[in-house]
PDB file of C-alpha atoms in Angstrom:
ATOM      1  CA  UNK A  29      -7.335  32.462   8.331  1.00  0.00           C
ATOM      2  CA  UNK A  30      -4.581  34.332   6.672  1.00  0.00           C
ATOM      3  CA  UNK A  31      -2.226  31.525   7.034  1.00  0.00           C
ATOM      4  CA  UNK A  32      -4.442  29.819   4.102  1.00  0.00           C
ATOM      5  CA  UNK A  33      -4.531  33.243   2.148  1.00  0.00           C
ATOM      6  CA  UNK A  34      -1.090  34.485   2.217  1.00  0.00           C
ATOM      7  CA  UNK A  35       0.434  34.165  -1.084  1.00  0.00           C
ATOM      8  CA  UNK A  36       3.699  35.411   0.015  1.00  0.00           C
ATOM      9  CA  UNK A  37       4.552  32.518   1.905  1.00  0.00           C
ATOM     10  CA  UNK A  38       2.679  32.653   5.591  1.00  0.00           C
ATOM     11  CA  UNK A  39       2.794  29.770   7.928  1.00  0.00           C
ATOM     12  CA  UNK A  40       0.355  27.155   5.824  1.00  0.00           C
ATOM     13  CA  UNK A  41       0.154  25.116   9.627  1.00  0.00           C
ATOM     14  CA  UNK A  42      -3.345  25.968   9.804  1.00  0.00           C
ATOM     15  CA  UNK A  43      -4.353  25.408   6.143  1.00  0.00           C
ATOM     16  CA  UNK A  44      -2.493  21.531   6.483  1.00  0.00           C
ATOM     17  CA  UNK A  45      -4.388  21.257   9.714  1.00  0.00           C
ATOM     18  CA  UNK A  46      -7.797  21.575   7.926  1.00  0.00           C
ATOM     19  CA  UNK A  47      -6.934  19.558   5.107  1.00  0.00           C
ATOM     20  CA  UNK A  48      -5.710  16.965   7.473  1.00  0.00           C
ATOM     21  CA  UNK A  49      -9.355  17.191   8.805  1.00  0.00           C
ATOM     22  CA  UNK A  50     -10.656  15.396   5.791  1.00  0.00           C
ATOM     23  CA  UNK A  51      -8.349  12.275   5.769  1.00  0.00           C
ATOM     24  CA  UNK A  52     -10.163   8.729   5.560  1.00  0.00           C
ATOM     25  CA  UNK A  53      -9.082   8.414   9.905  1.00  0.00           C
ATOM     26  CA  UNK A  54     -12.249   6.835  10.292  1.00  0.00           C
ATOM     27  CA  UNK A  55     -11.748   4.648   7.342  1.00  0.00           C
ATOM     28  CA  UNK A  56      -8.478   4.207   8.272  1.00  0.00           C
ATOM     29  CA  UNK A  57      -9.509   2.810  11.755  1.00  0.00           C
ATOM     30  CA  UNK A  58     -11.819   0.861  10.915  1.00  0.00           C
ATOM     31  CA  UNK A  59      -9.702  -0.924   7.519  1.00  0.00           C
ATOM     32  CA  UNK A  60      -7.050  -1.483  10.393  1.00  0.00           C
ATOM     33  CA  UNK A  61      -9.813  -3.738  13.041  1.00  0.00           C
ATOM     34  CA  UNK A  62     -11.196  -5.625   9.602  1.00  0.00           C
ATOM     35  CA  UNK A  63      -7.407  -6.294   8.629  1.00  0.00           C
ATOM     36  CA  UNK A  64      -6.749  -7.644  12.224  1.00  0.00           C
ATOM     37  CA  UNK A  65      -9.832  -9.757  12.318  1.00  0.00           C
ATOM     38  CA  UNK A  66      -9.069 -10.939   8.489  1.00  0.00           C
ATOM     39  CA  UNK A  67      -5.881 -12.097  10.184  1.00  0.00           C
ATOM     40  CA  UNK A  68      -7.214 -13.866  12.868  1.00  0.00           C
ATOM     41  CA  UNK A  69     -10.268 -15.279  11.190  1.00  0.00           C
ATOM     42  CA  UNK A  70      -7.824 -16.504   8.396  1.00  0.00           C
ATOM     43  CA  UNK A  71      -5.209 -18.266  11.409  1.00  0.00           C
ATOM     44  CA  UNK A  72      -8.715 -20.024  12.741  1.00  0.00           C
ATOM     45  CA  UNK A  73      -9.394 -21.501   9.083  1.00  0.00           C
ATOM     46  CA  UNK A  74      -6.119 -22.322   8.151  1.00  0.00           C
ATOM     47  CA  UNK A  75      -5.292 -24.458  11.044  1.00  0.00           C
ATOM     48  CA  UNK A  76      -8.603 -26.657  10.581  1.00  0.00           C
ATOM     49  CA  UNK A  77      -7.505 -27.090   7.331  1.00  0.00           C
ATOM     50  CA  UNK A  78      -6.559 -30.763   6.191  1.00  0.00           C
ATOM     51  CA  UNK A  79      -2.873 -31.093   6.279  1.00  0.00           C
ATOM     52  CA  UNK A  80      -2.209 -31.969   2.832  1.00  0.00           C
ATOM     53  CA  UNK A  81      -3.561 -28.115   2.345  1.00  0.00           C
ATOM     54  CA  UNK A  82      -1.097 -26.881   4.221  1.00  0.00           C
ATOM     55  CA  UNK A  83       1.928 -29.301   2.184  1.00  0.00           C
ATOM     56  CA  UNK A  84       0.544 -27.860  -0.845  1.00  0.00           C
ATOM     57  CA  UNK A  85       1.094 -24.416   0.361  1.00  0.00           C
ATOM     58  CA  UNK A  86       4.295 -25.638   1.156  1.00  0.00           C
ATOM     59  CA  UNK A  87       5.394 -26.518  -1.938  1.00  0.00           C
ATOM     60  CA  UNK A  88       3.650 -23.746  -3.856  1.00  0.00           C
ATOM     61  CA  UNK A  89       5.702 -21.733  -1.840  1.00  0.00           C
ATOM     62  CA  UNK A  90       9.094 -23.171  -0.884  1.00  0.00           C
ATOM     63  CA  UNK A  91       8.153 -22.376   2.588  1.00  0.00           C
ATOM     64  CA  UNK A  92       7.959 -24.602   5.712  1.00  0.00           C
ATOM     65  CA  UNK A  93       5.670 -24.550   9.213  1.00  0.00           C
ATOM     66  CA  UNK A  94       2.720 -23.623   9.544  1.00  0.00           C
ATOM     67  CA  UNK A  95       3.675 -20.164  11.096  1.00  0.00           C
ATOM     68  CA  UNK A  96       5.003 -19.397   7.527  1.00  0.00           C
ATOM     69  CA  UNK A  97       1.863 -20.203   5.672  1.00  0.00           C
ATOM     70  CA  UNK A  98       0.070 -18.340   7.725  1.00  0.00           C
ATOM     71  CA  UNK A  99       2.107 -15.238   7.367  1.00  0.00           C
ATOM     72  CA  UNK A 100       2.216 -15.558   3.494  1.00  0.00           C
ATOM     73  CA  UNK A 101      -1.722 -14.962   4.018  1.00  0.00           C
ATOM     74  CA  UNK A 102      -1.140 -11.977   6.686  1.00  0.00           C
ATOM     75  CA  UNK A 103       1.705 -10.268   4.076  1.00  0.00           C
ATOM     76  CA  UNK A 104      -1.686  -9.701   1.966  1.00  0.00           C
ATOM     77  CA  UNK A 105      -3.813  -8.265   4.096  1.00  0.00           C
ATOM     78  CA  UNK A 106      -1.211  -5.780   5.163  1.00  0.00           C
ATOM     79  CA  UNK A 107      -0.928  -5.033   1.661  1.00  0.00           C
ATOM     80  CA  UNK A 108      -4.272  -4.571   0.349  1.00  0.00           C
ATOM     81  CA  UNK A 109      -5.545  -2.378   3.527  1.00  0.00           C
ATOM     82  CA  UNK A 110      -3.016  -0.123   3.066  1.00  0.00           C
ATOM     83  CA  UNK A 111      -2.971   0.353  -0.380  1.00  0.00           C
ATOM     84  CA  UNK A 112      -6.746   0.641  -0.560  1.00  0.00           C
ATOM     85  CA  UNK A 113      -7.494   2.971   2.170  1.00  0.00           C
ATOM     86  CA  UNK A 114      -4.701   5.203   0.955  1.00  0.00           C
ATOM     87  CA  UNK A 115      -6.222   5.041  -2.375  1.00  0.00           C
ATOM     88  CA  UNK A 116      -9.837   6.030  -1.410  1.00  0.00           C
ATOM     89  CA  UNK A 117      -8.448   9.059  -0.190  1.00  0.00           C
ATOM     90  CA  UNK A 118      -6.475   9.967  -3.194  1.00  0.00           C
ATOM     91  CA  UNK A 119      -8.865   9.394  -5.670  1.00  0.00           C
ATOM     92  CA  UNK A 120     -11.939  11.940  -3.835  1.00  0.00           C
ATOM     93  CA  UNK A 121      -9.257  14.438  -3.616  1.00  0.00           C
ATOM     94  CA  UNK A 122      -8.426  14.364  -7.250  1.00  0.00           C
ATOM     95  CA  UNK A 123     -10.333  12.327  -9.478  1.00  0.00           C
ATOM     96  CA  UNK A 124     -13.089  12.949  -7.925  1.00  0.00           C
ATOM     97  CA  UNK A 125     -12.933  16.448  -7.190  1.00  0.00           C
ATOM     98  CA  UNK A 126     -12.473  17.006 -10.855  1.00  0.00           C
ATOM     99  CA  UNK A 127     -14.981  14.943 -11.662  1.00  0.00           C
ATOM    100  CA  UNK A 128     -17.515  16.824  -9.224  1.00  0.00           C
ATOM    101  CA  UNK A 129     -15.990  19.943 -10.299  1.00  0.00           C
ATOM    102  CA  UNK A 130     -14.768  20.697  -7.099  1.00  0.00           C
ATOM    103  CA  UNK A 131     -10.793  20.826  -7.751  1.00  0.00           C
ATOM    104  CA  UNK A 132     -11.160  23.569  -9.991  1.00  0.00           C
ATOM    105  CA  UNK A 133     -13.367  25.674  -6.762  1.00  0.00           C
ATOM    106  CA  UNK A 134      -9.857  24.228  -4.819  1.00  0.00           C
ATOM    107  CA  UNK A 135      -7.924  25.655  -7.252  1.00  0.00           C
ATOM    108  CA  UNK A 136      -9.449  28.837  -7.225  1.00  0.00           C
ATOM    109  CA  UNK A 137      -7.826  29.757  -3.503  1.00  0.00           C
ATOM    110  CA  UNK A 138      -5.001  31.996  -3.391  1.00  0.00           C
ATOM    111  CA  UNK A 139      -2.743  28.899  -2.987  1.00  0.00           C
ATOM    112  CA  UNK A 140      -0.155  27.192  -5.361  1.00  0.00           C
ATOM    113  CA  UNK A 141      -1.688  24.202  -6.387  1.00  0.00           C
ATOM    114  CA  UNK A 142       1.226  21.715  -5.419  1.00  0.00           C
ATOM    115  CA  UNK A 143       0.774  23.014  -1.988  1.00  0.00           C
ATOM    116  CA  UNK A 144      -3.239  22.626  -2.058  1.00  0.00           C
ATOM    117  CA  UNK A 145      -2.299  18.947  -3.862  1.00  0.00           C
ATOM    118  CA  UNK A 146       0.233  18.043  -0.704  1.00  0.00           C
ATOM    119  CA  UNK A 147      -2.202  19.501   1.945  1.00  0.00           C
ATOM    120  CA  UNK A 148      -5.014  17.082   0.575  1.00  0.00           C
ATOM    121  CA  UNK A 149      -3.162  14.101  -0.367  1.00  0.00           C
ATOM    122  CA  UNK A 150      -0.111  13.736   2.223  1.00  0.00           C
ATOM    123  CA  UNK A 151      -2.850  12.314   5.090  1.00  0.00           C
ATOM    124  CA  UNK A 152      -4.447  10.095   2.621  1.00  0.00           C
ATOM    125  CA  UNK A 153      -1.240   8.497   2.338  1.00  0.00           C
ATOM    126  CA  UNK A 154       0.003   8.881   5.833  1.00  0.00           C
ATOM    127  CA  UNK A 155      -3.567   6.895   6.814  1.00  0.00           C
ATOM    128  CA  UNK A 156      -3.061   4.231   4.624  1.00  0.00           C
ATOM    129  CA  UNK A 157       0.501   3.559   5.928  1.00  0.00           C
ATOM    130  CA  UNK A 158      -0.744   3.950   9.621  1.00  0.00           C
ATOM    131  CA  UNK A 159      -3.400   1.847   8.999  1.00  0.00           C
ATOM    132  CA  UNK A 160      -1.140  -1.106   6.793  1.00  0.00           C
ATOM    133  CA  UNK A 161       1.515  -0.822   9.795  1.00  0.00           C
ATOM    134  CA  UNK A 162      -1.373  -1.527  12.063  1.00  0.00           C
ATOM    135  CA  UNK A 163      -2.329  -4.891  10.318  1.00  0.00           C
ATOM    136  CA  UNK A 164       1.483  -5.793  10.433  1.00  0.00           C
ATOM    137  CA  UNK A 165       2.386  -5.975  13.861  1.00  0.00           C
ATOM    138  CA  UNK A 166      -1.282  -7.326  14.947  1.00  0.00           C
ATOM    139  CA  UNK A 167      -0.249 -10.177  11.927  1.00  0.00           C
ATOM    140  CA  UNK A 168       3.471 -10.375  13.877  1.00  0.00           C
ATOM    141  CA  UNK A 169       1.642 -10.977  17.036  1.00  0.00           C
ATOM    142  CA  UNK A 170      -1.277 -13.454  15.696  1.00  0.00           C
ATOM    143  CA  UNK A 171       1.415 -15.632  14.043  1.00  0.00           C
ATOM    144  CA  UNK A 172       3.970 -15.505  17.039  1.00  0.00           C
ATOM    145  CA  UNK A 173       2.166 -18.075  18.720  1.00  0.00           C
ATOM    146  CA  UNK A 174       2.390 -20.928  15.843  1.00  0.00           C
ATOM    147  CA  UNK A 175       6.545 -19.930  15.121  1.00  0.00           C
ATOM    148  CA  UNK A 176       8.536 -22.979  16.992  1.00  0.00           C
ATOM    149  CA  UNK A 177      11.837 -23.590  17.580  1.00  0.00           C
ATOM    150  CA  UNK A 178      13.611 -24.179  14.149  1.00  0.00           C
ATOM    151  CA  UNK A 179      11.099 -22.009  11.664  1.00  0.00           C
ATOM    152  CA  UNK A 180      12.259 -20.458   8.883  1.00  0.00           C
ATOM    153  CA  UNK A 181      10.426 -16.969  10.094  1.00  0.00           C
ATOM    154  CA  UNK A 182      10.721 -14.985  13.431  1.00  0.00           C
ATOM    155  CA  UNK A 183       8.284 -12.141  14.815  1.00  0.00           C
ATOM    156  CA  UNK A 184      10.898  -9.376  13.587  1.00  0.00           C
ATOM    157  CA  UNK A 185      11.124 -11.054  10.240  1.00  0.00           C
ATOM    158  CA  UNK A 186       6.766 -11.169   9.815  1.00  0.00           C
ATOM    159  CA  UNK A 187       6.745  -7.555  11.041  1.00  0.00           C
ATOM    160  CA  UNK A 188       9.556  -6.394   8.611  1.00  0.00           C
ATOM    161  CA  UNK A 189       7.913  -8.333   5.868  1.00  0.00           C
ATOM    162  CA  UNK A 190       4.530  -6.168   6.605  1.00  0.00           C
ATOM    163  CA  UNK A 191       6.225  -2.778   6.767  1.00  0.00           C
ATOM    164  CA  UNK A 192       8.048  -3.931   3.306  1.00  0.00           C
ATOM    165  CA  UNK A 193       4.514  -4.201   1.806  1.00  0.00           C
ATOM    166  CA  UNK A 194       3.201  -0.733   3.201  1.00  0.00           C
ATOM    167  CA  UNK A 195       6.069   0.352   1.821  1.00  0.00           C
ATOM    168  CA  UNK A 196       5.403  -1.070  -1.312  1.00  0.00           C
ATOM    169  CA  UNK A 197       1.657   0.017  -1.134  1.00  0.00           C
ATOM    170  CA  UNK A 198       2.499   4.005  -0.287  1.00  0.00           C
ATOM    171  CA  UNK A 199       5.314   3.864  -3.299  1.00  0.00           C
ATOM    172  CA  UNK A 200       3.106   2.602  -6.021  1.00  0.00           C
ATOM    173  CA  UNK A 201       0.534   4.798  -5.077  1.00  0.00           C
ATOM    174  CA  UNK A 202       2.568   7.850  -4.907  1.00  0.00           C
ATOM    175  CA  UNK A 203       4.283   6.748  -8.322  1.00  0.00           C
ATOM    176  CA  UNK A 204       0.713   7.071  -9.515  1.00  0.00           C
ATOM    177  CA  UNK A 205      -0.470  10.209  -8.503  1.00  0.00           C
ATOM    178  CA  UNK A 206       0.830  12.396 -11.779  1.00  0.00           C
ATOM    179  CA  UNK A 207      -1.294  10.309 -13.318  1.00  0.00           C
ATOM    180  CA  UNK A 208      -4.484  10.502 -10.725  1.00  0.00           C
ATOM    181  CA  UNK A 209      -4.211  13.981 -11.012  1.00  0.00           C
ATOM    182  CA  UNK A 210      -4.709  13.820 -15.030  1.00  0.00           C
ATOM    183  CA  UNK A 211      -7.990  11.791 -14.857  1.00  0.00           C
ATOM    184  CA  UNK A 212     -11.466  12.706 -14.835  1.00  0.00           C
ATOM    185  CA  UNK A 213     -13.308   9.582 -14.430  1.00  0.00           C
ATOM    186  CA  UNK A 214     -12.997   7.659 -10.764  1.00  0.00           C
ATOM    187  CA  UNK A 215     -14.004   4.028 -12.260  1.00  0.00           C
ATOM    188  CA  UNK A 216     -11.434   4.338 -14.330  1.00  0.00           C
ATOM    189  CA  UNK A 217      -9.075   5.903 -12.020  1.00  0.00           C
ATOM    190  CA  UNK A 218      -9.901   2.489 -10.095  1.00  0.00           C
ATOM    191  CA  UNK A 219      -9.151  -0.326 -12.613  1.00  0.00           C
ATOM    192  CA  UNK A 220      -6.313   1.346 -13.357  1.00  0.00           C
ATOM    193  CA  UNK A 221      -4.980   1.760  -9.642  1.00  0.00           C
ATOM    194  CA  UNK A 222      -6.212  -1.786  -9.378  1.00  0.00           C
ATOM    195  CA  UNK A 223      -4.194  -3.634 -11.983  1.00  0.00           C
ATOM    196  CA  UNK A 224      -1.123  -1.616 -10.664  1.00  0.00           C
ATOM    197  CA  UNK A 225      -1.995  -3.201  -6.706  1.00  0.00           C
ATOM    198  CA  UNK A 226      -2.027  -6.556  -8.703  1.00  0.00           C
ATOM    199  CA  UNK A 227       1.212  -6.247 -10.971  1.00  0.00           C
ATOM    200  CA  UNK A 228       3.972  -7.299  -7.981  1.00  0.00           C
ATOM    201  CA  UNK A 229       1.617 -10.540  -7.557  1.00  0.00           C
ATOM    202  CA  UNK A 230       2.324 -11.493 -11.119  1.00  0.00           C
ATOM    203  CA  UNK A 231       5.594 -13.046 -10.760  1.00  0.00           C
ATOM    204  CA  UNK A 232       4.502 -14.923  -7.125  1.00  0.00           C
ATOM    205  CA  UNK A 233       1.757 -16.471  -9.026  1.00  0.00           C
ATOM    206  CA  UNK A 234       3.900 -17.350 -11.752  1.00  0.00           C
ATOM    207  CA  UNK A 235       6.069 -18.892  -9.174  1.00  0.00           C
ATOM    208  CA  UNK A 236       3.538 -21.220  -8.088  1.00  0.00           C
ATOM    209  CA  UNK A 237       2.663 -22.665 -11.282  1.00  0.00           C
ATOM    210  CA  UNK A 238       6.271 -22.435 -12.998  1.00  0.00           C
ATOM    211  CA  UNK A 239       9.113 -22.722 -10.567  1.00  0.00           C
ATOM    212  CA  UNK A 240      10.686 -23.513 -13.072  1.00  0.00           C
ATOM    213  CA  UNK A 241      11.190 -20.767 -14.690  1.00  0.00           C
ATOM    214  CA  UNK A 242      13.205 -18.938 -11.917  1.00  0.00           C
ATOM    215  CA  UNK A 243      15.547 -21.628 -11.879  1.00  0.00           C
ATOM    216  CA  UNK A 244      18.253 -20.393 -13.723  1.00  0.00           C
ATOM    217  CA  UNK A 245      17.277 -16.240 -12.273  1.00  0.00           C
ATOM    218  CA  UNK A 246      17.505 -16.784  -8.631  1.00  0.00           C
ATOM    219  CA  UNK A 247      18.088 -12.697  -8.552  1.00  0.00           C
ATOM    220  CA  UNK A 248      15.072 -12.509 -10.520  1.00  0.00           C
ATOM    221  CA  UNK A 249      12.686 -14.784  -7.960  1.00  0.00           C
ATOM    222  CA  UNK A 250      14.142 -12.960  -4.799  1.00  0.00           C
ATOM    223  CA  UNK A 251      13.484  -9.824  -5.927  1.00  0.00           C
ATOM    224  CA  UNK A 252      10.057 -10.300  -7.191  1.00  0.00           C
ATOM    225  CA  UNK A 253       8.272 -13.163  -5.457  1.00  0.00           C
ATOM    226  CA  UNK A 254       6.446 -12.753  -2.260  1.00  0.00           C
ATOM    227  CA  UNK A 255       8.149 -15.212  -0.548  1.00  0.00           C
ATOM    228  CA  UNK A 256      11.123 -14.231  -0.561  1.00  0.00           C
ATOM    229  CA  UNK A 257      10.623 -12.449   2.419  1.00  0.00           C
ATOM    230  CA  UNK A 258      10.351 -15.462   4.090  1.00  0.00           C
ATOM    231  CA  UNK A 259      13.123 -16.862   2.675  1.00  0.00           C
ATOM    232  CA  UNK A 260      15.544 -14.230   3.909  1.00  0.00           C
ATOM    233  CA  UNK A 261      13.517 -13.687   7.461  1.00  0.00           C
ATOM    234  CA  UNK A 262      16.861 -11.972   8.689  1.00  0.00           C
ATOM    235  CA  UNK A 263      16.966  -9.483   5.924  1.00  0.00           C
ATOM    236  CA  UNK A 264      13.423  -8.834   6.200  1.00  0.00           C
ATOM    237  CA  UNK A 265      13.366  -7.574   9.737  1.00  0.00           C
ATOM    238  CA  UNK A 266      15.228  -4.697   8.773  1.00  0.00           C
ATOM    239  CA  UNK A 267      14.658  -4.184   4.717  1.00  0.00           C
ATOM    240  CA  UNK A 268      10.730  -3.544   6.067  1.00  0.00           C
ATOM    241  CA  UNK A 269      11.497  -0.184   8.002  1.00  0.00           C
ATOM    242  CA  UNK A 270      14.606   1.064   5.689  1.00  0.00           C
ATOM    243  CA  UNK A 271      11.823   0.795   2.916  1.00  0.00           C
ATOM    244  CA  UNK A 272       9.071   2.382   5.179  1.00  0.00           C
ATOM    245  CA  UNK A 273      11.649   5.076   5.396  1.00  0.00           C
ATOM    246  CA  UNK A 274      12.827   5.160   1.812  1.00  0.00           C
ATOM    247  CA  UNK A 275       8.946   5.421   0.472  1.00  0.00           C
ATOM    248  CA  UNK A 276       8.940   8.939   2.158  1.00  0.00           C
ATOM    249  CA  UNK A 277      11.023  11.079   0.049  1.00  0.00           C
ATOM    250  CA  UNK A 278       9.765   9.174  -2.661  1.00  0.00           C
ATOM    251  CA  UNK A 279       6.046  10.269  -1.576  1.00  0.00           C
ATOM    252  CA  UNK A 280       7.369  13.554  -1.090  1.00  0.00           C
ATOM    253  CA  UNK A 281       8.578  13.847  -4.827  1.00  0.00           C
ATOM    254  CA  UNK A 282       5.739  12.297  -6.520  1.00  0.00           C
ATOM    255  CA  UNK A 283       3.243  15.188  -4.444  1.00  0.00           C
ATOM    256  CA  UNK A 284       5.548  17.530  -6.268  1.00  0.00           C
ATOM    257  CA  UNK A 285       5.688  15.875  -9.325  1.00  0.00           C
ATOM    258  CA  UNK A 286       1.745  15.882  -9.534  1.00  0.00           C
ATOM    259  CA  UNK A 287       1.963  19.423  -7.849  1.00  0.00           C
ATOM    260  CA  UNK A 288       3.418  20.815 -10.839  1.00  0.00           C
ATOM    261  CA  UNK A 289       1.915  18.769 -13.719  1.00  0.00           C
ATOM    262  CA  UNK A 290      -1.931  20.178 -11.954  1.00  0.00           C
ATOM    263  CA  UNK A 291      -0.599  23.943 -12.166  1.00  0.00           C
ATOM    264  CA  UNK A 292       0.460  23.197 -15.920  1.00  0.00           C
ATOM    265  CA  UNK A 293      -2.948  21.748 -16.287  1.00  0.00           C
ATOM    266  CA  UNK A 294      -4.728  25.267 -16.460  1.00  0.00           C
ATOM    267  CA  UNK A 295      -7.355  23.920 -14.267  1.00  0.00           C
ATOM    268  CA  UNK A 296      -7.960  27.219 -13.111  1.00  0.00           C
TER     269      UNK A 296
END
């Protein structure tokens, strides 16, 4: 045990080991089979649907084939599974530790508290993005089968698309962790991590109902409505894992971040 008690710096390897113990794997695993089956059970529906659905969706979306309405469907799943498994584990290890009056016990170890803070979030994250990347290449597969010759999306281009959106998912959520570690109340903590997962929506819903309005910003609309990524299905094979990759350092400095704002907290 002295690798968790060693205040001069010991090897910590053990310490992140048992912390790692706690992450939401279960969760995790079982967020990843309902996203698949969500995915699946949403292909079945959608393709009993009355075609002038599917025209509609069309429209809505600038989008064409079948394959691509489906996948417009699958880019949400991917999304919401890993933001919201990520974000179960976030909030028990700070929210509602504090609440519970548990994080100030935590605190209490002969550890810096960016390090106890990085031990007990890091795998929350990491199963969220495992779990999101698992829901993006069972949606690549599932919608493989409706893509024909011609389509405006490929495989490469659906999975890129869902690693983009776990990307997205692990960012915002890291970009809100100095403020997690602030709060004391976990409903709260919820509607506000909720109405952040919703925000990047805005403009794609705005996009259905006003077109319009992105005429003259076509900078604007690619950067900020969902579509897009089918739109540029060439770009998105490879923008998904550069952002996957990018959303790590960024995790990395947001842990930090929080690390230090907790230690200036006087929790102890």
């Amino acid at each position: 045990m002295s690798s968790t008690t060693d205040p001069a710096g010991g090897s910590l390897r053990g310490y992140f080991a048992l912390e790692a113990r706690r992450a939401p794997r279960r969760t995790s695993l079982v967020a990843a089979i309902a996203g698949v089956l969500v995915v699946l059970g949403t292909h079945a529906l959608l393709v009993r649907v009355p075609a002038q659905v599917i025209r509609f969706l069309e429209q809505a979306f600038e989008i064409e084939g079948t394959a691509a309405v489906l996948l417009i469907n699958d880019l949400l799943a991917v999304y919401f599974v890993a933001y919201f498994v990520a974000l179960a584990g976030l909030v028990d290890a700070t929210v509602t530790a504090r609440e519970e009056d548990r994080l100030e016990l935590l605190l209490a170890k002969p550890i810096r508290a960016r390090v106890l803070l990085a031990a007990r979030t890091a795998p929350s994250l990491l199963a969220g993005a495992v779990a999101g990347a698992a829901v993006a290449v069972g949606a690549a597969l599932a919608v493989a089968p409706y893509i024909e010759a011609g389509d405006m999306i490929s495989v490469a281009g659906a999975l890129g698309g869902g690693l983009f959106f776990v990307a997205l998912a692990i960012a915002l959520l890291s970009a809100l962790l100095p403020l997690l570690v602030r709060m004391r109340d976990s409903f709260h903590a919820l509607l506000v991590a909720s109405a952040v997962w919703v925000a990047p929506l805005m403009p794609t819903a705005a996009f259905m109902y006003r077109p319009d309005a992105f005429e003259a910003r076509e900078g604007l609309r690619d950067a900020s409505v969902l579509a897009s990524l089918l739109w540029n299905d060439a770009a998105s094979a490879w923008l998904g894992p550069v952002a996957l990759a990018i959303a790590v350092p960024l995790a990395i400095l947001s842990i930090t971040a929080a690390g230090v704002l907790l230690e200036r907290a006087d929790a102890r």
